Short mmCIF file of C-alpha atoms and ligand atoms in Angstrom, two decimals:
data_model
loop_
_atom_site.label_atom_id
_atom_site.label_comp_id
_atom_site.label_asym_id
_atom_site.label_seq_id
_atom_site.Cartn_x
_atom_site.Cartn_y
_atom_site.Cartn_z
CA UNK A 1 0.00 0.00 0.00
CA UNK A 2 1.29 3.47 -0.88
CA UNK A 3 2.53 5.79 1.91
CA UNK A 4 2.66 8.80 -0.39
CA UNK A 5 0.77 11.93 0.62
CA UNK A 6 0.03 14.52 -2.05
CA UNK A 7 0.69 18.01 -0.66
CA UNK A 8 -0.93 20.66 -2.83
CA UNK A 9 -0.39 24.39 -2.61
CA UNK A 10 -2.57 26.64 -4.70
CA UNK A 11 -2.39 30.08 -6.31
CA UNK A 12 0.20 32.60 -5.16
CA UNK A 13 1.78 30.33 -2.57
CA UNK A 14 4.88 30.33 -4.80
CA UNK A 15 5.32 33.91 -3.51
CA UNK A 16 5.70 32.83 0.12
CA UNK A 17 8.57 34.59 1.83
CA UNK A 18 8.74 37.27 -0.85
CA UNK A 19 5.84 39.52 0.24
CA UNK A 20 3.42 40.02 3.16
CA UNK A 21 5.66 38.49 5.87
CA UNK A 22 3.38 39.91 8.59
CA UNK A 23 0.61 37.57 7.38
CA UNK A 24 2.47 34.58 5.97
CA UNK A 25 5.88 34.69 7.69
CA UNK A 26 9.28 34.66 6.06
CA UNK A 27 9.55 30.99 5.03
CA UNK A 28 9.56 30.28 1.29
CA UNK A 29 7.67 27.56 -0.58
CA UNK A 30 10.97 25.66 -0.78
CA UNK A 31 11.16 25.82 3.04
CA UNK A 32 7.59 24.48 3.28
CA UNK A 33 8.40 21.62 0.91
CA UNK A 34 11.59 20.73 2.82
CA UNK A 35 9.60 20.71 6.07
CA UNK A 36 7.05 18.40 4.45
CA UNK A 37 9.68 15.98 3.11
CA UNK A 38 11.51 15.88 6.46
CA UNK A 39 8.30 15.45 8.50
CA UNK A 40 6.90 12.82 6.16
CA UNK A 41 10.10 10.79 6.52
CA UNK A 42 9.97 11.11 10.32
CA UNK A 43 6.39 9.78 10.50
CA UNK A 44 6.89 6.99 7.94
CA UNK A 45 5.28 8.69 4.95
CA UNK A 46 6.52 10.15 1.65
CA UNK A 47 5.55 13.65 0.52
CA UNK A 48 4.74 14.53 -3.07
CA UNK A 49 4.74 18.35 -2.99
CA UNK A 50 3.22 20.38 -5.84
CA UNK A 51 2.16 23.99 -6.36
CA UNK A 52 0.14 25.54 -9.15
CA UNK A 53 -1.53 28.85 -9.89
CA UNK A 54 -4.05 27.05 -12.12
CA UNK A 55 -7.31 25.57 -10.85
CA UNK A 56 -7.54 22.90 -13.55
CA UNK A 57 -4.02 21.68 -12.88
CA UNK A 58 -4.80 21.28 -9.17
CA UNK A 59 -7.99 19.37 -10.06
CA UNK A 60 -6.07 17.09 -12.46
CA UNK A 61 -3.50 16.34 -9.72
CA UNK A 62 -6.27 15.45 -7.23
CA UNK A 63 -7.82 13.09 -9.82
CA UNK A 64 -4.43 11.49 -10.52
CA UNK A 65 -3.83 11.04 -6.78
CA UNK A 66 -6.92 8.79 -6.55
CA UNK A 67 -4.68 6.03 -7.86
CA UNK A 68 -1.32 7.05 -6.39
CA UNK A 69 -1.69 8.69 -2.95
CA UNK A 70 -2.89 7.54 0.47
CA UNK A 71 -3.95 11.03 1.56
CA UNK A 72 -4.14 14.68 0.56
CA UNK A 73 -2.94 17.80 2.38
CA UNK A 74 -4.21 20.91 0.64
CA UNK A 75 -3.78 24.64 0.96
CA UNK A 76 -5.84 25.80 -1.99
CA UNK A 77 -5.01 29.46 -1.36
CA UNK A 78 -7.70 31.83 -2.64
CA UNK A 79 -9.44 28.94 -4.47
CA UNK A 80 -10.48 27.63 -1.04
CA UNK A 81 -13.04 30.43 -0.91
CA UNK A 82 -14.32 30.20 -4.48
CA UNK A 83 -13.92 26.80 -6.10
CA UNK A 84 -16.77 24.29 -6.04
CA UNK A 85 -14.94 22.49 -8.88
CA UNK A 86 -11.93 21.87 -6.66
CA UNK A 87 -14.27 20.78 -3.83
CA UNK A 88 -15.86 18.22 -6.19
CA UNK A 89 -12.42 16.81 -7.04
CA UNK A 90 -11.51 16.59 -3.34
CA UNK A 91 -14.81 14.79 -2.57
CA UNK A 92 -14.03 12.29 -5.36
CA UNK A 93 -10.61 11.60 -3.82
CA UNK A 94 -12.33 9.46 -1.14
CA UNK A 95 -9.26 9.16 1.12
CA UNK A 96 -8.19 11.30 4.13
CA UNK A 97 -7.87 15.02 3.46
CA UNK A 98 -6.41 17.67 5.77
CA UNK A 99 -6.77 21.33 4.84
CA UNK A 100 -4.06 23.80 5.87
CA UNK A 101 -4.00 27.59 5.92
CA UNK A 102 -0.89 29.42 7.03
CA UNK A 103 -2.83 32.43 8.29
CA UNK A 104 -5.85 32.40 10.59
CA UNK A 105 -8.53 32.94 7.95
CA UNK A 106 -11.11 33.71 10.68
CA UNK A 107 -9.18 36.78 11.85
CA UNK A 108 -9.08 38.17 8.32
CA UNK A 109 -11.64 39.55 5.84
CA UNK A 110 -15.07 37.92 6.01
CA UNK A 111 -14.76 36.48 2.48
CA UNK A 112 -11.93 34.26 3.77
CA UNK A 113 -14.05 32.77 6.58
CA UNK A 114 -15.67 30.16 4.34
CA UNK A 115 -13.67 27.46 2.57
CA UNK A 116 -15.41 25.07 0.16
CA UNK A 117 -12.60 22.55 0.68
CA UNK A 118 -13.31 22.31 4.43
CA UNK A 119 -16.52 20.34 3.96
CA UNK A 120 -14.53 17.51 2.32
CA UNK A 121 -11.67 17.58 4.84
CA UNK A 122 -11.26 15.35 7.87
CA UNK A 123 -9.63 18.28 9.65
CA UNK A 124 -8.56 21.88 9.12
CA UNK A 125 -5.45 23.58 10.53
CA UNK A 126 -5.13 27.34 10.23
CA UNK A 127 -3.21 30.21 11.78
CA UNK A 128 -0.15 28.27 12.92
CA UNK A 129 2.12 29.33 10.07
CA UNK A 130 4.01 26.67 8.15
CA UNK A 131 3.96 24.47 11.29
CA UNK A 132 0.44 23.59 10.07
CA UNK A 133 1.93 21.39 7.33
CA UNK A 134 4.00 19.49 9.91
CA UNK A 135 0.93 18.99 12.13
CA UNK A 136 -1.13 17.90 9.13
CA UNK A 137 1.44 15.21 8.25
CA UNK A 138 1.52 13.98 11.85
CA UNK A 139 -2.29 13.70 11.79
CA UNK A 140 -2.15 12.05 8.37
CA UNK A 141 0.17 9.33 9.70
CA UNK A 142 -2.67 8.32 12.06
CA UNK A 143 -5.46 8.78 9.50
CA UNK A 144 -3.91 6.52 6.86
CA UNK A 145 -3.66 3.70 9.43
CA UNK A 146 -7.44 3.71 9.98
O1 CA2 B 1 -3.40 31.47 4.90
C1 CA2 B 1 -3.34 30.77 3.88
O2 CA2 B 1 -2.60 29.80 3.77
C2 CA2 B 1 -4.18 31.14 2.66
O3 CA2 B 1 -4.63 29.94 2.05
C3 CA2 B 1 -3.26 31.89 1.71
C4 CA2 B 1 -3.99 32.42 0.46
C5 CA2 B 1 -5.22 33.22 0.87
O4 CA2 B 1 -5.95 33.60 -0.29
C6 CA2 B 1 -6.14 32.43 1.79
O5 CA2 B 1 -7.23 33.24 2.16
C7 CA2 B 1 -5.39 31.97 3.03
C8 CA2 B 1 -3.12 33.36 -0.36
C9 CA2 B 1 -1.73 32.92 -0.59
C10 CA2 B 1 -0.98 34.11 -1.09
O6 CA2 B 1 0.32 33.98 -0.66
C11 CA2 B 1 1.11 35.06 -0.77
C12 CA2 B 1 2.32 34.95 -0.15
C13 CA2 B 1 3.18 36.00 -0.20
C14 CA2 B 1 2.85 37.15 -0.91
C15 CA2 B 1 1.64 37.24 -1.56
C16 CA2 B 1 0.77 36.18 -1.49
#
């Protein structure tokens, strides 16, 4: 059985560490991906980290993961708040899903308070910075055992 977890980051998360450090911190996407690879190894998983600014590409990767991944960790960025199409792909995944947001979306503008992805997730982690990805992988190690 596969131990690979697909870790998806959505639009604009490639800019992490380059702008808005007060909201998103100073770590870059490369730092996030290193944290994910290191944490996955520690908890007996493998991380497949991908980022795209394109909704359809993210949806295609979720479809592909139906046959290749044991779980999904997703920070869909702004698409979290708008994309029913991405939600439908995540529902069709049918394996454990953990949603991550670096910032606390509930302390920000009201339009960020609702995420479509959340309704298909086993759990949601937000506001803990990039540590959220580490916590999501630790939770995923338990979820994939069930
Ligand atoms: O807090 C999060 O992780 C978000 O998913 C980040 C999204 C935002 O639309 C969500 O409401 C919450 C945006 C990511 C944009 O990342 C940037 C990083 C640096 C500079 C500019 C954008």
